[in-house]
Coordinates of C-alpha atoms in Angstrom, one line a residue:
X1 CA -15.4 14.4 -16.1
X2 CA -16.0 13.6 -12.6
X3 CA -16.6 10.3 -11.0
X4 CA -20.3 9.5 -10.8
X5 CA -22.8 7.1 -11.0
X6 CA -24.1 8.9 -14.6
X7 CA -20.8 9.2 -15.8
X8 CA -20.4 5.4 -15.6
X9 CA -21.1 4.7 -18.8
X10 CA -18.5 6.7 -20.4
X11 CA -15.8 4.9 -17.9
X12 CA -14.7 2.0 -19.7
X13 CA -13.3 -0.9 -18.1
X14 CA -9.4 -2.0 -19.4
X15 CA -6.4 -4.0 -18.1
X16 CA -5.5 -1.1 -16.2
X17 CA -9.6 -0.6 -14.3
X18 CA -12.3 -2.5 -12.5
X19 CA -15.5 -0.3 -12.7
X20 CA -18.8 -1.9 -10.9
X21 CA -21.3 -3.9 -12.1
X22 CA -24.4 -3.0 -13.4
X23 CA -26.5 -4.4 -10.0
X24 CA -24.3 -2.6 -7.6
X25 CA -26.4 -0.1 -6.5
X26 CA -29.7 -1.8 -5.9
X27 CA -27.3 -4.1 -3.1
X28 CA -29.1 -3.7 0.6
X29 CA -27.8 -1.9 3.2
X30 CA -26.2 -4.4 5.8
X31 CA -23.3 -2.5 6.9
X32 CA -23.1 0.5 9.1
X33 CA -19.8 2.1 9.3
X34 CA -18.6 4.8 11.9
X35 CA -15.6 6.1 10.1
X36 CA -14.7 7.8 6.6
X37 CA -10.9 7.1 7.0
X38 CA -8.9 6.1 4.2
X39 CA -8.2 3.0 5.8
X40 CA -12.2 1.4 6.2
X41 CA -12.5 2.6 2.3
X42 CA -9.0 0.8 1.4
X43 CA -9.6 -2.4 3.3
X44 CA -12.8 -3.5 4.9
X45 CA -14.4 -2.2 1.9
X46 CA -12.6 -3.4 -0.5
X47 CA -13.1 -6.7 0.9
X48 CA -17.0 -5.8 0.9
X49 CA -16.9 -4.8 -3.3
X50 CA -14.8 -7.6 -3.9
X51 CA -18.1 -10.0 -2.7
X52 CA -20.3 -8.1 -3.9
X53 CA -18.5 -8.4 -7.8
X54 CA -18.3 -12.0 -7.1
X55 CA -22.1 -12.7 -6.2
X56 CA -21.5 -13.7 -2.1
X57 CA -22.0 -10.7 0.1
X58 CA -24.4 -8.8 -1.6
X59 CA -24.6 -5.5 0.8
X60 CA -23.4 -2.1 1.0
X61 CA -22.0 0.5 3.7
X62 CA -23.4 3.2 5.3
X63 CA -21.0 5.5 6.4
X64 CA -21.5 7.5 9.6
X65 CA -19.3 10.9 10.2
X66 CA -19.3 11.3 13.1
X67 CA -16.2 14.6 13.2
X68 CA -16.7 18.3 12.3
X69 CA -13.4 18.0 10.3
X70 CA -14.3 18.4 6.8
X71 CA -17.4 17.5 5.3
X72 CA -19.1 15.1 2.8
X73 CA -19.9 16.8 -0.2
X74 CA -16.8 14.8 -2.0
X75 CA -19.2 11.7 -1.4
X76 CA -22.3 13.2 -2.5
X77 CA -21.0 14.7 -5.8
X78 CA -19.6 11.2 -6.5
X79 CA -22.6 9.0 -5.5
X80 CA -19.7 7.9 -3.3
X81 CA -18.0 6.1 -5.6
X82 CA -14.3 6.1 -5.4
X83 CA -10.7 4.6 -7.3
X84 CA -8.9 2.4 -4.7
X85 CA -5.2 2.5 -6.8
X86 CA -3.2 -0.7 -5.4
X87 CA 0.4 -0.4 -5.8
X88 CA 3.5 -2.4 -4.7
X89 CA 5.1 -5.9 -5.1
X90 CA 3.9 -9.1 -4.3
X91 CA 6.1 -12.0 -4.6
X92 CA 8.8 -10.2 -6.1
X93 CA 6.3 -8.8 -8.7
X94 CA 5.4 -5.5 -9.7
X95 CA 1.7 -4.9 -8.9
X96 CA -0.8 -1.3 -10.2
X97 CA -4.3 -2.4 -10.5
X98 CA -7.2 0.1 -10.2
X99 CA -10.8 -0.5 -8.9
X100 CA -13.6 2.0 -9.2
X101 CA -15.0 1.0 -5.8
X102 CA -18.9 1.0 -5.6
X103 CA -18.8 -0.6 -1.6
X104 CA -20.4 2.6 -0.4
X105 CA -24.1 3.8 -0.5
X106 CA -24.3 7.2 1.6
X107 CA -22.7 8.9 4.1
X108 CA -24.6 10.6 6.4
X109 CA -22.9 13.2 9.3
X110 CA -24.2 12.2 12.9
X111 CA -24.3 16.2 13.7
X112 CA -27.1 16.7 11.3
X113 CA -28.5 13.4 10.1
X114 CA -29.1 11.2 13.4
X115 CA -32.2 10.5 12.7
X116 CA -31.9 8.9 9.8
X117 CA -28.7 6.7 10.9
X118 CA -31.3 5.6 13.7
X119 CA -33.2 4.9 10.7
X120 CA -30.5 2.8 9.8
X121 CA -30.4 0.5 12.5
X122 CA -34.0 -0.3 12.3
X123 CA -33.1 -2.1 9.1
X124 CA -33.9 -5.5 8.6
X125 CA -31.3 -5.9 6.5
X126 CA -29.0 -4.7 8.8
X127 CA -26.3 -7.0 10.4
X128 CA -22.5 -5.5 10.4
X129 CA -21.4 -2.6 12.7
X130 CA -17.6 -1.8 11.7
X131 CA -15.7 1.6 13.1
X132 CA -12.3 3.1 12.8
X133 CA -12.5 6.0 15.4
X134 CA -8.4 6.1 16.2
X135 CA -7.7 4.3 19.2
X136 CA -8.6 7.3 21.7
X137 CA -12.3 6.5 19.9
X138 CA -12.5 3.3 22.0
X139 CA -13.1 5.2 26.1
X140 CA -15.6 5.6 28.5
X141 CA -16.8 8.9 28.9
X142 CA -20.2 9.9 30.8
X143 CA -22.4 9.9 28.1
X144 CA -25.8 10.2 27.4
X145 CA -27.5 8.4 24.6
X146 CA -30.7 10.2 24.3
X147 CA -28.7 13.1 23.2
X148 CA -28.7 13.8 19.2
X149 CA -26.0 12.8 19.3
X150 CA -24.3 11.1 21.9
X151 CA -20.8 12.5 22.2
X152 CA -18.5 9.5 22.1
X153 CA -18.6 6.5 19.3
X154 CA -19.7 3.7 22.6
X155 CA -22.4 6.3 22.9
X156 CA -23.4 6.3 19.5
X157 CA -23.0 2.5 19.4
X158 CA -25.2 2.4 22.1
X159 CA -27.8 4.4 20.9
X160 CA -28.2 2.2 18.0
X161 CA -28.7 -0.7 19.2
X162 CA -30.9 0.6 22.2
X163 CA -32.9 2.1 19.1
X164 CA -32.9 -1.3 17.1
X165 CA -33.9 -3.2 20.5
X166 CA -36.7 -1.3 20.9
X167 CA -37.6 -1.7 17.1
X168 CA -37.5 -5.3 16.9
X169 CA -39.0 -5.4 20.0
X170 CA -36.0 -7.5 22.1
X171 CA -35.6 -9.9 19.5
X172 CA -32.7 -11.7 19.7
X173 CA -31.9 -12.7 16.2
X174 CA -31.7 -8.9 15.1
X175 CA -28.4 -8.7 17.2
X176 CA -25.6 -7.3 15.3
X177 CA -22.1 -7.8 14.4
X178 CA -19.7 -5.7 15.7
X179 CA -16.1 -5.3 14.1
X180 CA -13.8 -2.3 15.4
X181 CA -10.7 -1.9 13.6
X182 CA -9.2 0.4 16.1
X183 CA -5.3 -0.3 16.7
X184 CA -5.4 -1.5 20.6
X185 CA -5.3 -5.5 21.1
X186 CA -8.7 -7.0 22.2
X187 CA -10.4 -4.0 20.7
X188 CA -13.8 -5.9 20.6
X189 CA -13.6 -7.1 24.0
X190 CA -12.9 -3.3 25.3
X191 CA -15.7 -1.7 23.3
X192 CA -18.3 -4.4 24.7
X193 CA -16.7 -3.6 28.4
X194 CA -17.3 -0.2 27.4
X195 CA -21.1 -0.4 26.1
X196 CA -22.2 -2.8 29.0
X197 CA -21.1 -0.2 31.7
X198 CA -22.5 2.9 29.4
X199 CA -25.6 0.9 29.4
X200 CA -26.0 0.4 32.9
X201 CA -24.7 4.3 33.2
X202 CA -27.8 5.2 31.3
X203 CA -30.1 3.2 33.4
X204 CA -31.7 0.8 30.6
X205 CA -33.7 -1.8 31.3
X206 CA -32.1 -5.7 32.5
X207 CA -34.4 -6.9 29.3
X208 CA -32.0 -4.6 26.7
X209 CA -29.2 -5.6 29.5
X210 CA -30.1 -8.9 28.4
X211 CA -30.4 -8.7 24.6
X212 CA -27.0 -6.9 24.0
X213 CA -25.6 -10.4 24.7
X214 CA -26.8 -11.2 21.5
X215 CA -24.6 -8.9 19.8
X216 CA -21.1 -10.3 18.7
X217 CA -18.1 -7.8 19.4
X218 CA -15.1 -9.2 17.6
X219 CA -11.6 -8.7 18.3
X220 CA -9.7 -7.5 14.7
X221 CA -6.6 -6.6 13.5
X222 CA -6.3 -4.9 10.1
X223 CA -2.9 -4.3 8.5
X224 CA -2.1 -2.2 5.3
X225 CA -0.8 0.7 4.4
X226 CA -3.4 3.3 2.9
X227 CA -2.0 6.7 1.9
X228 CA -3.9 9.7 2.5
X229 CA -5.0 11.5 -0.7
X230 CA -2.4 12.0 -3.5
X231 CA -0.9 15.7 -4.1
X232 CA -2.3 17.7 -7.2
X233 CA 0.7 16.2 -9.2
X234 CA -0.6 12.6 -9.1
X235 CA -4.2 13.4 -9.0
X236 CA -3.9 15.0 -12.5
X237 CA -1.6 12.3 -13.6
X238 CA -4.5 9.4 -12.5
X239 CA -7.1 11.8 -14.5
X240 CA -4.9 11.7 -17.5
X241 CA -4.7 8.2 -17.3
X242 CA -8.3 7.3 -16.3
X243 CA -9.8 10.1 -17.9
X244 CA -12.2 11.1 -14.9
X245 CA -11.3 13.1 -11.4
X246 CA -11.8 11.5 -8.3
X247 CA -11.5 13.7 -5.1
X248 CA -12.0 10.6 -3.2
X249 CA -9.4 8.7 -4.7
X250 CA -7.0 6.3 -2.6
X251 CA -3.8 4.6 -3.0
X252 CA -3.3 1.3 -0.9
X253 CA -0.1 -0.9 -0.8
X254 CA -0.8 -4.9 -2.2
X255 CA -0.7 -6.6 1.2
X256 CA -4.1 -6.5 3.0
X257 CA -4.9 -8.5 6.4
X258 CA -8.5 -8.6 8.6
X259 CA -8.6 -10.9 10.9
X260 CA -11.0 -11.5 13.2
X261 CA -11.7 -13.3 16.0
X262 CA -14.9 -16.0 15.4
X263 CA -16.2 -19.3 14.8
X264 CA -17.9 -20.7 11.5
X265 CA -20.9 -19.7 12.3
X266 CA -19.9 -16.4 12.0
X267 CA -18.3 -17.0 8.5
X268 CA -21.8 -17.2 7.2
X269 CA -22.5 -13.3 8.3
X270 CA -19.0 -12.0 7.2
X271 CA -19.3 -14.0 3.6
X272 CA -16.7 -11.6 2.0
X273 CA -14.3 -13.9 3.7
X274 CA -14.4 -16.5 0.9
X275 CA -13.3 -14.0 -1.4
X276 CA -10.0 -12.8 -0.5
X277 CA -7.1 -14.5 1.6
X278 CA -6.7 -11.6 3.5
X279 CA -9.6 -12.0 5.5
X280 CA -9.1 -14.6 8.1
X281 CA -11.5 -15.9 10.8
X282 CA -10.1 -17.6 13.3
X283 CA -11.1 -18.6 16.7
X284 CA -7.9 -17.0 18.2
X285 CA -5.7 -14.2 16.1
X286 CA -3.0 -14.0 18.2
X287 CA -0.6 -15.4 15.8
X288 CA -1.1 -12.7 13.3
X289 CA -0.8 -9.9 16.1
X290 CA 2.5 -11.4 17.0
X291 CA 3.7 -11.8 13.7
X292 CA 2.7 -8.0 12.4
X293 CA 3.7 -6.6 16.4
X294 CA 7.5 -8.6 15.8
X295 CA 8.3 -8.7 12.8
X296 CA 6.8 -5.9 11.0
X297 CA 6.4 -3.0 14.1
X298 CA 9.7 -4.9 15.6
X299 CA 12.3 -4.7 12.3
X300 CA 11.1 -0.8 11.9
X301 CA 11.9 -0.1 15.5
X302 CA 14.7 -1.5 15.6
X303 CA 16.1 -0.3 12.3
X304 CA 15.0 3.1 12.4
X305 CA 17.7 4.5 14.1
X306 CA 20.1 2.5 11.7
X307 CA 18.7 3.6 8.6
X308 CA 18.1 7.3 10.1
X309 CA 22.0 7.9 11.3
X310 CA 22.9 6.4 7.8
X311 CA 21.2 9.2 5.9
X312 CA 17.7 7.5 4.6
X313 CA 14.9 9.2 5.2
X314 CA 12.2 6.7 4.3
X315 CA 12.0 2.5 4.4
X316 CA 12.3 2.2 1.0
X317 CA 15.2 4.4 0.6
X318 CA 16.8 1.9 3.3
X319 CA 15.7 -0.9 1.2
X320 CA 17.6 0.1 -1.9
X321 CA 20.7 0.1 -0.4
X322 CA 22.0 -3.2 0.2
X323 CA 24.2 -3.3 3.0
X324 CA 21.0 -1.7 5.4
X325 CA 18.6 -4.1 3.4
X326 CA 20.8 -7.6 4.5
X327 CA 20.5 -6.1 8.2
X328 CA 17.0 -5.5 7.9
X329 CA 16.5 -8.8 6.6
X330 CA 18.8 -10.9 8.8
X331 CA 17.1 -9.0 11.9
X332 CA 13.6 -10.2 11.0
X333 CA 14.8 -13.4 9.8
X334 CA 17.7 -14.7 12.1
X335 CA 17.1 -12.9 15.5
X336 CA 13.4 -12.2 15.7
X337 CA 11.7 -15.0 13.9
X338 CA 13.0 -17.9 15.6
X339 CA 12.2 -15.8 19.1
X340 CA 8.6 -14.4 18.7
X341 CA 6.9 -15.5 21.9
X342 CA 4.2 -17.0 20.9
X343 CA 4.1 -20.4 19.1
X344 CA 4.9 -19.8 15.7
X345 CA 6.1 -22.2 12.8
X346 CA 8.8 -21.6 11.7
X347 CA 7.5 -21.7 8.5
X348 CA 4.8 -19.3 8.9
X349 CA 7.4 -16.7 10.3
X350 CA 10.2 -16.9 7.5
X351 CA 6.7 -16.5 5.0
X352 CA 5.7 -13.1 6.9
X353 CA 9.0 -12.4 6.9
X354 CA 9.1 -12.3 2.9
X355 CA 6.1 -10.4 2.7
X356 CA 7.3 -7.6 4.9
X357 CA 10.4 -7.4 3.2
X358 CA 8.1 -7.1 -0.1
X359 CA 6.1 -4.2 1.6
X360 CA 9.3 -2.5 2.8
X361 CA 10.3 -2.2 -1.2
X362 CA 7.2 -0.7 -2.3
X363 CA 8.2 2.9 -3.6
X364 CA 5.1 3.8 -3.7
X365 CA 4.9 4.2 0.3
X366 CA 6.8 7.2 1.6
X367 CA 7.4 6.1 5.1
X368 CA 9.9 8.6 7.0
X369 CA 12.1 7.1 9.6
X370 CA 11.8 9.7 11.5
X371 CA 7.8 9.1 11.9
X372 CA 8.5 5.8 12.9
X373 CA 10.9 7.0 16.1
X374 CA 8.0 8.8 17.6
X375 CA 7.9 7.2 21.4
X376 CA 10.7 5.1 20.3
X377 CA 11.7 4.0 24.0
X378 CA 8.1 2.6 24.5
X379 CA 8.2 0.9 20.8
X380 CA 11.4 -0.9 21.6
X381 CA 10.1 -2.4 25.1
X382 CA 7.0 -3.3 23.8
X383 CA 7.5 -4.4 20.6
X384 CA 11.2 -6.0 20.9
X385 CA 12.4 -6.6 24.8
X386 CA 10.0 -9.8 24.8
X387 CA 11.5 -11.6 21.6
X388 CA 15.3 -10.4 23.2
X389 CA 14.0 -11.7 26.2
X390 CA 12.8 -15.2 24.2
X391 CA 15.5 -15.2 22.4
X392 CA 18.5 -15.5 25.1
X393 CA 15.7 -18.3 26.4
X394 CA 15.7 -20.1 23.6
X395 CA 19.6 -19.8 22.7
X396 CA 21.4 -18.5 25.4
X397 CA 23.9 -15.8 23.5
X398 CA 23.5 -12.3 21.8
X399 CA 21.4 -11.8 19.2
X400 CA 24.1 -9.4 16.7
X401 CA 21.5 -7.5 15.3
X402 CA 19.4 -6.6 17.7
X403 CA 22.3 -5.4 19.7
X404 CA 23.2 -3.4 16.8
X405 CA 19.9 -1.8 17.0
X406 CA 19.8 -0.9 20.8
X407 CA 23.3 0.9 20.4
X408 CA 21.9 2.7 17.1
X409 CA 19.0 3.9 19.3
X410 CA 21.5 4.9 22.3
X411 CA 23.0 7.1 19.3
X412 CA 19.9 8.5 18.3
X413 CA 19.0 9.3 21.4
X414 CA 21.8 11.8 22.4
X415 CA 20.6 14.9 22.6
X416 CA 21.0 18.8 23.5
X417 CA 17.8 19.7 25.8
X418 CA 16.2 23.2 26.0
X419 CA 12.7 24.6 27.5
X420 CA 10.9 20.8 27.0
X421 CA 12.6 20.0 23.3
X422 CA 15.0 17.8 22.6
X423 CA 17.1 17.5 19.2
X424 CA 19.6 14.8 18.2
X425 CA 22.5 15.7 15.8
X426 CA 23.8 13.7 12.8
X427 CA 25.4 13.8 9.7
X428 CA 25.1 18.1 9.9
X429 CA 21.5 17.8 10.6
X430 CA 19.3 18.2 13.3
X431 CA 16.5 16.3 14.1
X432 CA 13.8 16.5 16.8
X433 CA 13.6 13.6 19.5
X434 CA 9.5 13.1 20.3
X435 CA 10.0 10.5 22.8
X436 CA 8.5 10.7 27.0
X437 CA 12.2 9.8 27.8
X438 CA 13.9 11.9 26.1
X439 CA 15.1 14.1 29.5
X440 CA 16.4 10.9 30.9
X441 CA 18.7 10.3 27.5
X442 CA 19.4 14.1 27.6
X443 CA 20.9 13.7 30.9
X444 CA 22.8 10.4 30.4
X445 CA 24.7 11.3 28.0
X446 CA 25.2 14.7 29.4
X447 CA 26.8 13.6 32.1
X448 CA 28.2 9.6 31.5
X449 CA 30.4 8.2 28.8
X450 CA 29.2 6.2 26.1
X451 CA 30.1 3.0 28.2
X452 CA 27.9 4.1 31.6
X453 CA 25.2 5.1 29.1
X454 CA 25.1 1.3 28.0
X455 CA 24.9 0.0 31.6
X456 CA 22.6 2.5 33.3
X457 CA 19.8 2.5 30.0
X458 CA 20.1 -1.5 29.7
X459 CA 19.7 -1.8 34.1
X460 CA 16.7 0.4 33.9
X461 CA 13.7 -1.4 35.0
X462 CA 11.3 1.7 34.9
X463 CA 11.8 1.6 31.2
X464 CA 12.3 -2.4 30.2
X465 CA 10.7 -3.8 33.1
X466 CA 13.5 -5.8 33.5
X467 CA 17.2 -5.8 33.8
X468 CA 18.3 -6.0 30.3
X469 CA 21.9 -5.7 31.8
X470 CA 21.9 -9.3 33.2
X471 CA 21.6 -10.8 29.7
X472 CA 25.4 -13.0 29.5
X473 CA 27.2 -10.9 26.9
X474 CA 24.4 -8.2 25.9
X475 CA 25.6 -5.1 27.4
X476 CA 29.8 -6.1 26.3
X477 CA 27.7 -6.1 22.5
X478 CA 26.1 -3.0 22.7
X479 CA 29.1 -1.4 23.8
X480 CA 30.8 -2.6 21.3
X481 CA 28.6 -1.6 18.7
X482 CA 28.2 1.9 20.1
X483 CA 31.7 2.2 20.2
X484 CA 32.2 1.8 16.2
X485 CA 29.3 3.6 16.1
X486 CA 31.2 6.3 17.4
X487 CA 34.0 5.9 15.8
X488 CA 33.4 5.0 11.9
X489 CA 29.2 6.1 11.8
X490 CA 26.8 4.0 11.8
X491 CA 26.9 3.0 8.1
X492 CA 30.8 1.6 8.3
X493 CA 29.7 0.2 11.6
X494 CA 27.1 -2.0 10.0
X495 CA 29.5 -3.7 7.3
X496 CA 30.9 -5.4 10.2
X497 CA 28.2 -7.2 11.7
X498 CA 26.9 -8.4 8.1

């Protein structure tokens, strides 16, 4: 049995599944959604069906595809419904809940259906623009919105609300929300940026010039790990226990964030706040970009190359052995906590802290080292070289673990060079080095000791933008740990720092 709206009936709802309510599908349109990721179906949509199954939002999505890359009939043969199966552990508990998801109304592809999306955004009861289009979605490209369609998502954007303008006939109160979830920081502010100059590109009238203003793009940062779609194995094992097939079916870990940048007034159009804590509105979210950029993206740089050179493959593996875990954990907690720069309680920090660690444990989440070192070098200056930086400012001596990590990465980063590809060698493996400075490594160690390798990496400004070398004590610690590193791997190395 497939998933379906007709099927519905013979879906019965248990400890172990959420299936909609009987009013879901007669909810209004209000949201228009570029994107068919699984991340907008396993987090800004989930937010949406959990207000709608609590009486406060009251709207569906409209999805817009806007790639050639597969198609849509998974959605139509399901009345695009879909399973969102949350797994993981929350508070040291052991969390697998599943939610037939009912968020969705249609999905209509922008190649053949632009009309009717332009249909869409003469709604009335439109008010909610969201879009996950990767981060190379968010550009400006000439483009020209009178084409079916435009090229780019801006253009698209664009076209829509040129197209509900013109409908509503400059009205102001018919201006939209707009809420990209694209990874790059002040996506909102970009995308406006963006629009305004495509707008003035395309020649449109100083009238629409002047009604775009009364559209709200938001800056938002969304955090949680959805999975792409499960292998045969566990599909058939989810039909078994379910007793339907879902092609569209998702996994997401337990630890959801959305925040977004906005006032109360705003609260009133984005209702589905109310309903989960992992919404949050706030008139500035730079807290919560710090705290994920820090301590999350922060403790997997700098432990990747730890974990890697000890032989674990994924963060979970490194989190079920418990000399790498304390590292991990006394990293985030001891040296990057107390140094984020950016006024944090301390509080708040340690909190994150536990809920990281919680995500890091989930088994359910696969996620390979080895992944995660991809542009390593620009990871670890962005990412970690301001809380070091922070950090000697705020106490004035080596933070242990994070030196530990900059000597792991020196180690991971040696390498034998040929025609453009670089591979690293460890424990009888080989493994491939994706990183823009991976020539420069090549050649240091080619051609310097481990000790010069310390001091000409740590003095490079082109990389850090600073002299890490000048920090009292740092480059004698990284040394040092490199050294054992050497010596006894990186595994014996790290019983000595702990």
């Amino acid at each position: 049995m497939i998933l379906r709206k007709q099927n519905l009936d013979n879906i019965k709802p248990s400890d172990k599944l959420i299936v909609p309510l009987a009013g879901a599908f007669d909810l209004p349109e209000k949201v228009l959604q570029f994107g068919t990721g699984v991340l907008l179906r396993g987090l800004p949509d989930y937010f949406i069906d959990k207000a709608n199954r609590q009486g406060i939002f009251n709207g569906r999505v409209v999805i817009v595809k806007s790639t050639q890359k597969g198609g849509t009939d998974d959605f139509k043969n399901q009345d695009s419904l879909y399973t969102i199966g949350i797994r993981g552990i929350e508070d040291g508990r052991k969390i697998e809940e599943n939610l037939i998801c009912s968020a969705v109304s249609r999905v209509l592809t922008a190649q053949t259906e632009w009309m009717a999306i332009l249909d869409v955004a003469a709604s009335k009861e439109l008010e909610i623009v969201i879009s996950n289009t990767t981060e190379t979605g968010i550009v400006l490209i000439q483009d020209d919105i009178s084409t079916v369609p435009p090229v780019s998502f801006p253009g698209k954007l664009l076209a829509v609300l040129y197209h509900r303008y013109k409908v509503f006939n400059g009205d102001e109160s018919k201006g939209l929300v707009i809420l990209p979830t694209e990874l790059i920081s002040d996506n909102g502010t970009k995308l406006k940026d963006i629009v305004f100059k495509l707008a003035e590109q395309n020649n449109l009238e100083k009238e629409f010039m002047k009604w775009l203003e009364s559209n709200t793009f938001c800056n938002t940062l969304v955090d949680r790990i959805v999975p792409g779609k499960p292998d045969e194995i566990t599909m058939q094992k989810m039909e078994d226990e379910l007793g339907y097939r879902d092609e569209l079916l998702v996994f997401a870990e337990v630890y959801r964030l959305w925040a977004i940048e906005g006032n109360e007034e705003l609260k009133k159009i984005l209702s589905f706040e109310q309903v989960d804590s992992g919404v949050v509105i706030a008139e500035d979210i730079t807290l919560y970009k710090e705290l994920k950029l820090r301590l999350l993206n922060g403790t997997h740089t700098l432990s990747c190359a730890v974990a890697f050179l000890s032989g674990m493959e994924t963060v979970c593996d490194a989190m079920e052995d418990p000399l790498t875990q304390e590292f991990i954990s006394s990293l985030m907690r001891d040296n990057l906590a107390p140094a984020i720069p950016y006024p944090v309680d301390p509080g708040i920090a340690l909190q994150f802290s536990d809920k990281v660690l919680d995500r890091f444990r989930n088994p359910q989440i696969r996620h390979q080292w080895l992944s995660i070192s991809v542009n390593y070098t620009m990871k670890l200056n962005m990412r970690v070289v301001p809380v070091l930086l922070c950090y000697y400012k705020n106490f004035n001596r080596v933070p242990e673990n994070i030196a530990f990590g900059f000597a792991a990465y020196l180690r991971f980063m040696r390498s034998d060079g040929t025609d453009g590809t670089f591979f690293g060698q460890c424990n009888n493996r080989s493994y491939k080095i994706e990183d823009d400075w991976a020539l420069y490594y090549s050649d240091q160690w080619t051609n310097h000791n481990s000790d010069e390798v310390v001091s000409n990496v740590l003095a490079n400004y082109d990389i850090w933008g600073t002299d890490l070398s000048l920090l009292p004590g740092f480059v004698e610690a990284v040394r040092g740990y490199l050294r054992n590193i050497e010596k006894d791997g990186v595994k014996n190395a790290v019983e000595k720092i702990n």
